[in-house]
Amino acid sequence: MNAINSTVRLQFDVDRLRAEFPILRQQIHGRPLVYLDNANTTQKPRAVLEALNHYYLESNANIHRANHLLSERATQAYEGAREKVRRFINARDVEEVIFTRGCTEAINLVAQSFARPRLREDDEILLTHLEHHSNIVPWQIVCEATGARLRVAPISDRGELDLEQLVALMQERTRLVAIAHVSNALGTVLPVGEIVREAHARGIPVLVDGAQAAPHLPVDVQALDCDFYAFSGHKLYGPTGVGALYGKRALLDAMPPYQGGGSMIASVSFEKTTYNTVPYRFEAGTPNIAGVVGFGAAVDFLISCDLDAVRVHEHELLGRATQQLAEIPDLRIIGEAHEKCGVVSFVYDDVHPHDVGTVLDQEGVAVRAGQHCAQPVMDRYGVPATVRASFALYNTAEDVDALVRAVWRVRDLFGA
Ligand code: C6P
């Protein structure tokens, strides 16, 4: 470890942080909970729980549409969270942040409102082989409606994207590149900045699925220069059912609404309706106000933890887990990219990953076993599923050791 890392580490007090997550104190099947399913959803710190509670106890009202004090408070809290999210991703303008139900809805919004009106028969949308279903299916839906088609850039056996091949697939008919920032199934970090540069050099806009990156990596949408960035609140210590879409102002301004209803209009008559400005044009109906307030509190919490220190800590956990798991005979790690973050996936001999997951659960270790909503990745490796351990800032070296002990237990139970 270099000098900078040691300094950062001194400032990172994981025990103090864990104390902020009451749920982690419990026992599961008589053993201390070891929660390693963070890529699925993270646990919530007291600050987020208190923000939700405080909102409902003190400020609950509908936003943007009443002139009483509670509504004013609720509106301020909601719009305050928008500014927090803007700062978190360094968007230029608060109007470039649209609240959604999550990363999935954010991508669907772009598919329906940005891509669909622009796509013609034989146009192309370019993805990679490591995408989550949320960054595949919305594009298939618009392709079915328009006659456009998907192109898919391959990944290597290590789970790395072949940038040259991706660039070679950026052709005259490519209308959008849609890529993950970090793969949820493999942990691969994609060179998003380079991809955006290559795409823009050819006049192609880029959407980044940041669901697995925003909790772990610094996200600066201006530095990345991506056109859209989608992520969820619940994977970064916020509540479920809320997320955000960043979009460049000029693109958002030119996009028609995604859904119709209250709040997204300027005026309505049976003859003609005119629409509100962004971001409100894309937030039809009463939103998840409390969820957005909790999302803002989660962003505050994460920033207060020192993001550099968090990154170093999580990287150490990933390294420790990878090294110890690799020592288990007949265990195969799926996804060995040079640059990884947050996730280690593996299969053990011919024991089905679901059985491994069940044994781990009995040992108090919560992981995800399955396809991780990334079936093409499973097909690429010829496995039905993987076991995936994923890390958060509150995990410890002891959590990693408990995971590894539990996997050895699988070996005892199922035989070598
Ligand atoms: N991945 C996982 O266990 P939502 O469900 O909208 O919050 O996020 C969807 C999504 C989109 N992209 C990536 C890369 C993701 O990892 C996810 C969610 C979870 O890996 C649940 S399937």
Tab-separated table of C-alpha atoms in Angstrom, residues 5-408:
chain	number	residue	atom	x	y	z
A	5	ASN	CA	-3.521	4.889	0.755
A	6	SER	CA	-2.200	4.473	4.316
A	7	THR	CA	-3.173	8.041	5.142
A	8	VAL	CA	-6.617	7.558	3.668
A	9	ARG	CA	-7.023	4.328	5.581
A	10	LEU	CA	-6.239	5.957	8.898
A	11	GLN	CA	-9.179	8.283	8.354
A	12	PHE	CA	-11.572	5.473	7.524
A	13	ASP	CA	-13.174	4.083	10.641
A	14	VAL	CA	-15.343	1.214	9.491
A	15	ASP	CA	-16.571	0.366	13.006
A	16	ARG	CA	-17.867	3.891	13.438
A	17	LEU	CA	-19.601	3.654	10.064
A	18	ARG	CA	-21.141	0.285	10.833
A	19	ALA	CA	-22.722	1.759	13.936
A	20	GLU	CA	-24.771	3.951	11.581
A	21	PHE	CA	-26.462	0.854	10.086
A	22	PRO	CA	-28.665	-0.684	12.803
A	23	ILE	CA	-29.769	-3.582	10.581
A	24	LEU	CA	-26.244	-4.982	10.491
A	25	ARG	CA	-26.360	-5.809	14.198
A	26	GLN	CA	-28.734	-8.710	13.839
A	27	GLN	CA	-28.153	-12.441	13.793
A	28	ILE	CA	-29.203	-14.606	10.859
A	29	HIS	CA	-29.702	-18.316	11.556
A	30	GLY	CA	-27.965	-17.714	14.880
A	31	ARG	CA	-24.888	-16.096	13.337
A	32	PRO	CA	-23.867	-12.475	12.910
A	33	LEU	CA	-25.201	-11.089	9.644
A	34	VAL	CA	-22.557	-10.707	6.961
A	35	TYR	CA	-24.263	-8.656	4.273
A	36	LEU	CA	-22.542	-9.037	0.908
A	37	ASP	CA	-25.454	-8.423	-1.450
A	38	ASN	CA	-24.834	-4.727	-1.858
A	39	ALA	CA	-24.919	-4.656	-5.659
A	40	ASN	CA	-28.521	-5.785	-5.298
A	41	THR	CA	-29.360	-3.165	-2.703
A	42	THR	CA	-27.439	-1.559	0.136
A	43	GLN	CA	-28.514	-1.149	3.740
A	44	LYS	CA	-29.616	2.280	4.912
A	45	PRO	CA	-27.810	4.452	7.457
A	46	ARG	CA	-29.582	6.099	10.354
A	47	ALA	CA	-29.306	9.490	8.610
A	48	VAL	CA	-31.479	8.229	5.741
A	49	LEU	CA	-33.993	6.581	8.068
A	50	GLU	CA	-34.195	9.778	10.094
A	51	ALA	CA	-34.653	11.908	6.980
A	52	LEU	CA	-37.592	9.715	5.923
A	53	ASN	CA	-39.069	9.818	9.393
A	54	HIS	CA	-38.552	13.530	9.742
A	55	TYR	CA	-40.144	14.161	6.364
A	56	TYR	CA	-43.306	12.248	7.285
A	57	LEU	CA	-43.413	13.627	10.836
A	58	GLU	CA	-42.813	17.275	9.954
A	59	SER	CA	-43.249	18.093	6.270
A	60	ASN	CA	-45.468	15.614	4.461
A	61	ALA	CA	-47.527	17.276	1.735
A	62	ASN	CA	-47.712	17.211	-2.020
A	63	ILE	CA	-45.141	19.318	-3.841
A	64	HIS	CA	-45.292	22.120	-6.425
A	65	ARG	CA	-49.069	22.493	-6.194
A	66	ALA	CA	-50.320	23.932	-2.942
A	67	ASN	CA	-49.661	27.219	-1.226
A	68	HIS	CA	-49.585	26.105	2.379
A	69	LEU	CA	-46.508	25.843	4.556
A	70	LEU	CA	-46.243	22.056	4.592
A	71	SER	CA	-46.306	21.958	0.814
A	72	GLU	CA	-43.622	24.615	0.744
A	73	ARG	CA	-41.449	22.564	3.111
A	74	ALA	CA	-41.978	19.397	1.129
A	75	THR	CA	-41.157	21.202	-2.114
A	76	GLN	CA	-37.999	22.651	-0.610
A	77	ALA	CA	-36.903	19.260	0.656
A	78	TYR	CA	-37.580	17.665	-2.751
A	79	GLU	CA	-35.831	20.373	-4.762
A	80	GLY	CA	-33.028	20.477	-2.188
A	81	ALA	CA	-32.379	16.802	-2.936
A	82	ARG	CA	-32.190	17.610	-6.640
A	83	GLU	CA	-29.399	20.081	-5.914
A	84	LYS	CA	-27.600	17.450	-3.763
A	85	VAL	CA	-27.753	14.932	-6.601
A	86	ARG	CA	-26.591	17.579	-9.079
A	87	ARG	CA	-23.549	18.290	-6.923
A	88	PHE	CA	-22.874	14.573	-6.406
A	89	ILE	CA	-22.550	13.926	-10.144
A	90	ASN	CA	-21.287	17.435	-10.960
A	91	ALA	CA	-24.027	18.245	-13.451
A	92	ARG	CA	-23.800	21.815	-14.689
A	93	ASP	CA	-27.416	22.626	-14.116
A	94	VAL	CA	-29.986	21.409	-11.560
A	95	GLU	CA	-32.557	21.128	-14.375
A	96	GLU	CA	-30.461	18.332	-15.850
A	97	VAL	CA	-31.427	16.012	-12.975
A	98	ILE	CA	-34.701	14.120	-13.394
A	99	PHE	CA	-36.011	11.982	-10.562
A	100	THR	CA	-37.249	8.559	-11.621
A	101	ARG	CA	-38.263	5.312	-9.933
A	102	GLY	CA	-34.724	4.065	-10.423
A	103	CYS	CA	-32.060	3.322	-12.984
A	104	THR	CA	-34.427	1.089	-14.960
A	105	GLU	CA	-37.012	3.819	-15.407
A	106	ALA	CA	-34.297	6.332	-16.284
A	107	ILE	CA	-33.084	4.135	-19.156
A	108	ASN	CA	-36.654	3.480	-20.334
A	109	LEU	CA	-37.267	7.225	-20.349
A	110	VAL	CA	-34.318	7.779	-22.699
A	111	ALA	CA	-35.336	4.802	-24.850
A	112	GLN	CA	-38.879	6.065	-25.313
A	113	SER	CA	-38.395	9.787	-25.322
A	114	PHE	CA	-34.959	10.257	-26.901
A	115	ALA	CA	-34.334	7.165	-29.032
A	116	ARG	CA	-37.739	6.134	-30.287
A	117	PRO	CA	-38.637	9.346	-32.149
A	118	ARG	CA	-35.197	9.380	-33.809
A	119	LEU	CA	-34.904	5.747	-34.844
A	120	ARG	CA	-35.603	4.569	-38.393
A	121	GLU	CA	-35.492	1.129	-39.897
A	122	ASP	CA	-31.967	-0.352	-39.907
A	123	ASP	CA	-30.617	2.229	-37.479
A	124	GLU	CA	-28.477	0.752	-34.735
A	125	ILE	CA	-28.076	0.962	-30.991
A	126	LEU	CA	-24.721	-0.211	-29.741
A	127	LEU	CA	-24.405	-2.098	-26.436
A	128	THR	CA	-21.786	-4.351	-24.861
A	129	HIS	CA	-22.080	-7.999	-23.930
A	130	LEU	CA	-21.946	-7.247	-20.223
A	131	GLU	CA	-25.106	-5.169	-19.900
A	132	HIS	CA	-27.809	-5.659	-17.285
A	133	HIS	CA	-31.266	-6.481	-18.683
A	134	SER	CA	-32.287	-2.902	-17.841
A	135	ASN	CA	-29.816	-1.716	-20.449
A	136	ILE	CA	-30.870	-4.295	-23.060
A	137	VAL	CA	-34.635	-4.750	-22.975
A	138	PRO	CA	-35.683	-1.064	-23.224
A	139	TRP	CA	-33.625	-0.868	-26.451
A	140	GLN	CA	-35.167	-4.074	-27.780
A	141	ILE	CA	-38.619	-2.599	-27.188
A	142	VAL	CA	-37.821	0.517	-29.222
A	143	CYS	CA	-36.119	-1.598	-31.892
A	144	GLU	CA	-39.296	-3.673	-32.243
A	145	ALA	CA	-41.340	-0.503	-32.646
A	146	THR	CA	-39.047	1.164	-35.182
A	147	GLY	CA	-37.236	-1.557	-37.135
A	148	ALA	CA	-33.886	-0.521	-35.660
A	149	ARG	CA	-31.512	-3.203	-34.358
A	150	LEU	CA	-29.016	-3.859	-31.590
A	151	ARG	CA	-25.309	-4.326	-32.129
A	152	VAL	CA	-23.329	-5.889	-29.304
A	153	ALA	CA	-19.622	-5.391	-28.630
A	154	PRO	CA	-17.941	-8.556	-27.336
A	155	ILE	CA	-16.069	-9.070	-24.064
A	156	SER	CA	-12.964	-11.172	-23.483
A	157	ASP	CA	-12.719	-14.253	-21.270
A	158	ARG	CA	-11.480	-11.986	-18.502
A	159	GLY	CA	-14.663	-9.925	-18.805
A	160	GLU	CA	-13.019	-6.910	-20.400
A	161	LEU	CA	-14.512	-4.903	-23.184
A	162	ASP	CA	-12.577	-4.875	-26.423
A	163	LEU	CA	-12.544	-1.130	-27.042
A	164	GLU	CA	-11.298	-1.487	-30.609
A	165	GLN	CA	-14.190	-3.765	-31.482
A	166	LEU	CA	-16.668	-1.441	-29.829
A	167	VAL	CA	-15.291	1.472	-31.817
A	168	ALA	CA	-15.365	-0.590	-35.013
A	169	LEU	CA	-19.078	-1.116	-34.408
A	170	MET	CA	-19.707	2.642	-34.244
A	171	GLN	CA	-20.999	3.005	-37.768
A	172	GLU	CA	-22.958	5.399	-39.888
A	173	ARG	CA	-26.289	3.956	-38.671
A	174	THR	CA	-25.355	3.971	-34.958
A	175	ARG	CA	-27.769	6.325	-33.239
A	176	LEU	CA	-26.784	5.704	-29.604
A	177	VAL	CA	-24.179	3.880	-27.531
A	178	ALA	CA	-25.575	2.520	-24.233
A	179	ILE	CA	-23.012	1.083	-21.821
A	180	ALA	CA	-22.610	0.173	-18.189
A	181	HIS	CA	-20.065	2.106	-16.177
A	182	VAL	CA	-19.510	-0.980	-14.002
A	183	SER	CA	-20.811	-4.485	-14.753
A	184	ASN	CA	-23.085	-5.827	-12.028
A	185	ALA	CA	-22.290	-9.460	-12.838
A	186	LEU	CA	-18.514	-9.214	-13.304
A	187	GLY	CA	-17.430	-5.989	-11.628
A	188	THR	CA	-15.615	-4.804	-14.772
A	189	VAL	CA	-15.099	-1.040	-14.904
A	190	LEU	CA	-15.563	0.266	-18.441
A	191	PRO	CA	-13.435	3.083	-19.880
A	192	VAL	CA	-16.439	5.345	-20.180
A	193	GLY	CA	-14.503	8.553	-20.862
A	194	GLU	CA	-12.698	6.990	-23.816
A	195	ILE	CA	-15.892	5.452	-25.151
A	196	VAL	CA	-17.646	8.820	-25.011
A	197	ARG	CA	-14.734	10.499	-26.850
A	198	GLU	CA	-14.792	7.881	-29.610
A	199	ALA	CA	-18.573	8.040	-29.962
A	200	HIS	CA	-18.701	11.832	-29.992
A	201	ALA	CA	-15.965	11.942	-32.627
A	202	ARG	CA	-18.520	10.136	-34.796
A	203	GLY	CA	-21.457	12.254	-33.666
A	204	ILE	CA	-23.031	9.471	-31.597
A	205	PRO	CA	-24.579	10.222	-28.177
A	206	VAL	CA	-23.833	7.979	-25.170
A	207	LEU	CA	-25.985	6.770	-22.295
A	208	VAL	CA	-24.161	5.401	-19.260
A	209	ASP	CA	-25.846	2.936	-16.918
A	210	GLY	CA	-24.243	3.999	-13.664
A	211	ALA	CA	-26.228	1.769	-11.287
A	212	GLN	CA	-23.105	-0.030	-10.044
A	213	ALA	CA	-20.683	2.850	-10.395
A	214	ALA	CA	-22.344	5.701	-8.517
A	215	PRO	CA	-22.001	3.985	-5.096
A	216	HIS	CA	-18.281	3.286	-5.600
A	217	LEU	CA	-16.591	5.590	-8.106
A	218	PRO	CA	-16.467	9.353	-8.425
A	219	VAL	CA	-18.993	10.343	-11.062
A	220	ASP	CA	-18.423	13.621	-12.868
A	221	VAL	CA	-20.813	13.830	-15.782
A	222	GLN	CA	-19.146	16.947	-17.148
A	223	ALA	CA	-15.722	15.296	-17.157
A	224	LEU	CA	-17.164	12.112	-18.678
A	225	ASP	CA	-19.075	14.282	-21.142
A	226	CYS	CA	-21.729	11.533	-21.430
A	227	ASP	CA	-25.134	12.579	-22.752
A	228	PHE	CA	-27.175	10.593	-20.228
A	229	TYR	CA	-26.257	8.992	-16.900
A	230	ALA	CA	-28.752	6.730	-15.080
A	231	PHE	CA	-28.538	5.407	-11.517
A	232	SER	CA	-30.603	4.254	-8.534
A	233	GLY	CA	-30.790	5.604	-4.999
A	234	HIS	CA	-31.158	2.265	-3.251
A	235	LYS	CA	-27.729	1.018	-4.314
A	236	LEU	CA	-26.092	4.028	-2.696
A	237	TYR	CA	-27.644	3.773	0.755
A	238	GLY	CA	-30.911	5.495	-0.168
A	239	PRO	CA	-34.493	4.191	-0.257
A	240	THR	CA	-35.869	1.891	-2.948
A	241	GLY	CA	-38.134	3.219	-5.695
A	242	VAL	CA	-36.112	6.309	-6.502
A	243	GLY	CA	-33.276	7.130	-8.868
A	244	ALA	CA	-32.051	9.788	-11.219
A	245	LEU	CA	-31.449	10.463	-14.857
A	246	TYR	CA	-28.887	13.048	-15.825
A	247	GLY	CA	-29.264	14.394	-19.342
A	248	LYS	CA	-27.581	17.250	-21.143
A	249	ARG	CA	-29.902	20.218	-21.110
A	250	ALA	CA	-30.055	20.686	-24.871
A	251	LEU	CA	-31.041	17.048	-25.385
A	252	LEU	CA	-33.659	17.074	-22.628
A	253	ASP	CA	-35.167	20.290	-23.948
A	254	ALA	CA	-35.704	18.637	-27.318
A	255	MET	CA	-37.309	15.474	-25.901
A	256	PRO	CA	-41.085	14.935	-25.717
A	257	PRO	CA	-42.620	13.806	-22.404
A	258	TYR	CA	-42.309	10.183	-21.352
A	259	GLN	CA	-45.565	10.056	-19.386
A	260	GLY	CA	-48.539	12.398	-19.203
A	261	GLY	CA	-50.282	13.640	-16.071
A	262	GLY	CA	-50.179	16.306	-13.397
A	263	SER	CA	-47.125	18.532	-12.960
A	264	MET	CA	-45.656	17.858	-16.386
A	265	ILE	CA	-47.907	20.370	-18.154
A	266	ALA	CA	-47.909	24.135	-18.720
A	267	SER	CA	-51.584	24.261	-19.757
A	268	VAL	CA	-54.248	21.723	-20.634
A	269	SER	CA	-57.369	21.937	-22.738
A	270	PHE	CA	-59.167	19.270	-24.712
A	271	GLU	CA	-57.855	20.877	-27.871
A	272	LYS	CA	-54.235	21.262	-26.927
A	273	THR	CA	-51.847	20.665	-24.047
A	274	THR	CA	-48.502	22.365	-23.663
A	275	TYR	CA	-45.750	20.895	-21.571
A	276	ASN	CA	-43.752	22.097	-18.617
A	277	THR	CA	-40.021	22.789	-18.826
A	278	VAL	CA	-37.399	20.206	-17.848
A	279	PRO	CA	-37.045	18.479	-15.460
A	280	TYR	CA	-40.758	18.696	-14.533
A	281	ARG	CA	-41.854	17.627	-18.012
A	282	PHE	CA	-40.461	14.193	-17.150
A	283	GLU	CA	-41.893	13.907	-13.640
A	284	ALA	CA	-45.596	13.281	-14.230
A	285	GLY	CA	-47.833	12.692	-11.219
A	286	THR	CA	-46.998	12.792	-7.528
A	287	PRO	CA	-43.429	11.535	-7.246
A	288	ASN	CA	-41.816	9.500	-4.498
A	289	ILE	CA	-41.270	12.624	-2.423
A	290	ALA	CA	-40.072	10.904	0.742
A	291	GLY	CA	-37.853	8.632	-1.367
A	292	VAL	CA	-36.245	11.632	-3.044
A	293	VAL	CA	-35.653	13.269	0.337
A	294	GLY	CA	-34.053	10.018	1.550
A	295	PHE	CA	-31.982	9.869	-1.642
A	296	GLY	CA	-30.656	13.358	-0.878
A	297	ALA	CA	-29.786	12.260	2.669
A	298	ALA	CA	-27.995	9.199	1.257
A	299	VAL	CA	-25.908	11.378	-1.035
A	300	ASP	CA	-24.992	13.598	1.932
A	301	PHE	CA	-24.085	10.517	3.943
A	302	LEU	CA	-21.903	9.039	1.205
A	303	ILE	CA	-20.056	12.297	0.609
A	304	SER	CA	-19.479	12.679	4.351
A	305	CYS	CA	-17.712	9.293	4.389
A	306	ASP	CA	-14.840	10.538	2.213
A	307	LEU	CA	-15.229	8.951	-1.186
A	308	ASP	CA	-11.506	8.403	-1.722
A	309	ALA	CA	-11.255	6.494	1.533
A	310	VAL	CA	-14.350	4.461	0.653
A	311	ARG	CA	-12.811	3.497	-2.685
A	312	VAL	CA	-9.549	2.358	-1.111
A	313	HIS	CA	-11.395	0.371	1.559
A	314	GLU	CA	-13.717	-1.379	-0.912
A	315	HIS	CA	-10.813	-2.118	-3.233
A	316	GLU	CA	-8.967	-3.825	-0.388
A	317	LEU	CA	-12.024	-5.942	0.419
A	318	LEU	CA	-12.353	-6.985	-3.213
A	319	GLY	CA	-8.657	-7.864	-3.381
A	320	ARG	CA	-8.811	-9.891	-0.166
A	321	ALA	CA	-11.921	-11.797	-1.290
A	322	THR	CA	-10.506	-12.501	-4.744
A	323	GLN	CA	-7.224	-13.762	-3.370
A	324	GLN	CA	-8.759	-16.031	-0.710
A	325	LEU	CA	-11.481	-17.423	-2.960
A	326	ALA	CA	-8.928	-18.195	-5.662
A	327	GLU	CA	-7.160	-20.479	-3.172
A	328	ILE	CA	-10.209	-22.756	-2.903
A	329	PRO	CA	-9.758	-25.755	-5.221
A	330	ASP	CA	-12.415	-26.118	-7.953
A	331	LEU	CA	-13.614	-22.565	-7.493
A	332	ARG	CA	-13.644	-20.453	-10.636
A	333	ILE	CA	-13.872	-16.688	-10.514
A	334	ILE	CA	-15.992	-15.315	-13.337
A	335	GLY	CA	-14.759	-11.897	-14.383
A	336	GLU	CA	-11.086	-11.091	-13.912
A	337	ALA	CA	-10.822	-7.702	-15.528
A	338	HIS	CA	-7.783	-5.645	-14.711
A	339	GLU	CA	-10.013	-2.865	-13.447
A	340	LYS	CA	-12.839	-4.076	-11.246
A	341	CYS	CA	-14.970	-2.669	-8.527
A	342	GLY	CA	-17.476	-3.820	-5.970
A	343	VAL	CA	-18.157	-7.377	-7.102
A	344	VAL	CA	-16.644	-10.857	-7.120
A	345	SER	CA	-18.588	-13.578	-8.969
A	346	PHE	CA	-17.724	-17.241	-8.901
A	347	VAL	CA	-18.876	-20.797	-9.489
A	348	TYR	CA	-17.829	-23.719	-7.336
A	349	ASP	CA	-17.196	-27.066	-8.994
A	350	ASP	CA	-20.513	-28.416	-10.227
A	351	VAL	CA	-22.499	-27.336	-7.166
A	352	HIS	CA	-25.360	-25.162	-8.379
A	353	PRO	CA	-24.873	-21.520	-7.322
A	354	HIS	CA	-28.309	-21.564	-5.665
A	355	ASP	CA	-27.127	-24.389	-3.399
A	356	VAL	CA	-23.973	-22.467	-2.591
A	357	GLY	CA	-26.114	-19.419	-1.788
A	358	THR	CA	-28.320	-21.478	0.527
A	359	VAL	CA	-25.351	-22.856	2.471
A	360	LEU	CA	-23.876	-19.363	2.750
A	361	ASP	CA	-27.194	-18.042	4.043
A	362	GLN	CA	-27.218	-20.736	6.733
A	363	GLU	CA	-23.801	-19.407	7.774
A	364	GLY	CA	-25.240	-15.884	8.030
A	365	VAL	CA	-23.618	-14.721	4.789
A	366	ALA	CA	-26.022	-12.948	2.401
A	367	VAL	CA	-24.891	-13.047	-1.237
A	368	ARG	CA	-26.798	-13.195	-4.506
A	369	ALA	CA	-26.832	-16.426	-6.458
A	370	GLY	CA	-28.427	-16.309	-9.883
A	371	GLN	CA	-28.148	-14.661	-13.274
A	372	HIS	CA	-28.020	-11.160	-11.797
A	373	CYS	CA	-30.388	-9.931	-14.541
A	374	ALA	CA	-27.476	-10.382	-16.929
A	375	GLN	CA	-28.359	-13.582	-18.751
A	376	PRO	CA	-26.132	-12.843	-21.777
A	377	VAL	CA	-23.151	-12.682	-19.405
A	378	MET	CA	-24.030	-16.123	-18.013
A	379	ASP	CA	-24.369	-17.470	-21.570
A	380	ARG	CA	-21.005	-15.956	-22.501
A	381	TYR	CA	-19.342	-18.035	-19.761
A	382	GLY	CA	-21.510	-21.113	-20.245
A	383	VAL	CA	-22.763	-21.092	-16.647
A	384	PRO	CA	-26.392	-21.156	-15.467
A	385	ALA	CA	-25.673	-18.628	-12.732
A	386	THR	CA	-22.931	-17.396	-10.425
A	387	VAL	CA	-22.530	-16.684	-6.749
A	388	ARG	CA	-21.848	-12.997	-6.313
A	389	ALA	CA	-20.440	-11.225	-3.275
A	390	SER	CA	-20.638	-7.457	-3.494
A	391	PHE	CA	-19.170	-4.909	-1.143
A	392	ALA	CA	-20.180	-1.687	0.529
A	393	LEU	CA	-18.382	0.793	2.722
A	394	TYR	CA	-19.549	-0.926	5.918
A	395	ASN	CA	-18.060	-4.318	5.065
A	396	THR	CA	-14.963	-5.489	6.891
A	397	ALA	CA	-12.063	-7.854	6.372
A	398	GLU	CA	-13.870	-10.147	8.848
A	399	ASP	CA	-16.894	-10.184	6.508
A	400	VAL	CA	-14.641	-11.371	3.708
A	401	ASP	CA	-13.123	-14.045	5.937
A	402	ALA	CA	-16.611	-15.223	6.945
A	403	LEU	CA	-17.559	-15.497	3.270
A	404	VAL	CA	-14.483	-17.554	2.499
A	405	ARG	CA	-15.039	-19.822	5.536
A	406	ALA	CA	-18.623	-20.377	4.411
A	407	VAL	CA	-17.474	-21.359	0.915
A	408	TRP	CA	-15.050	-23.875	2.446
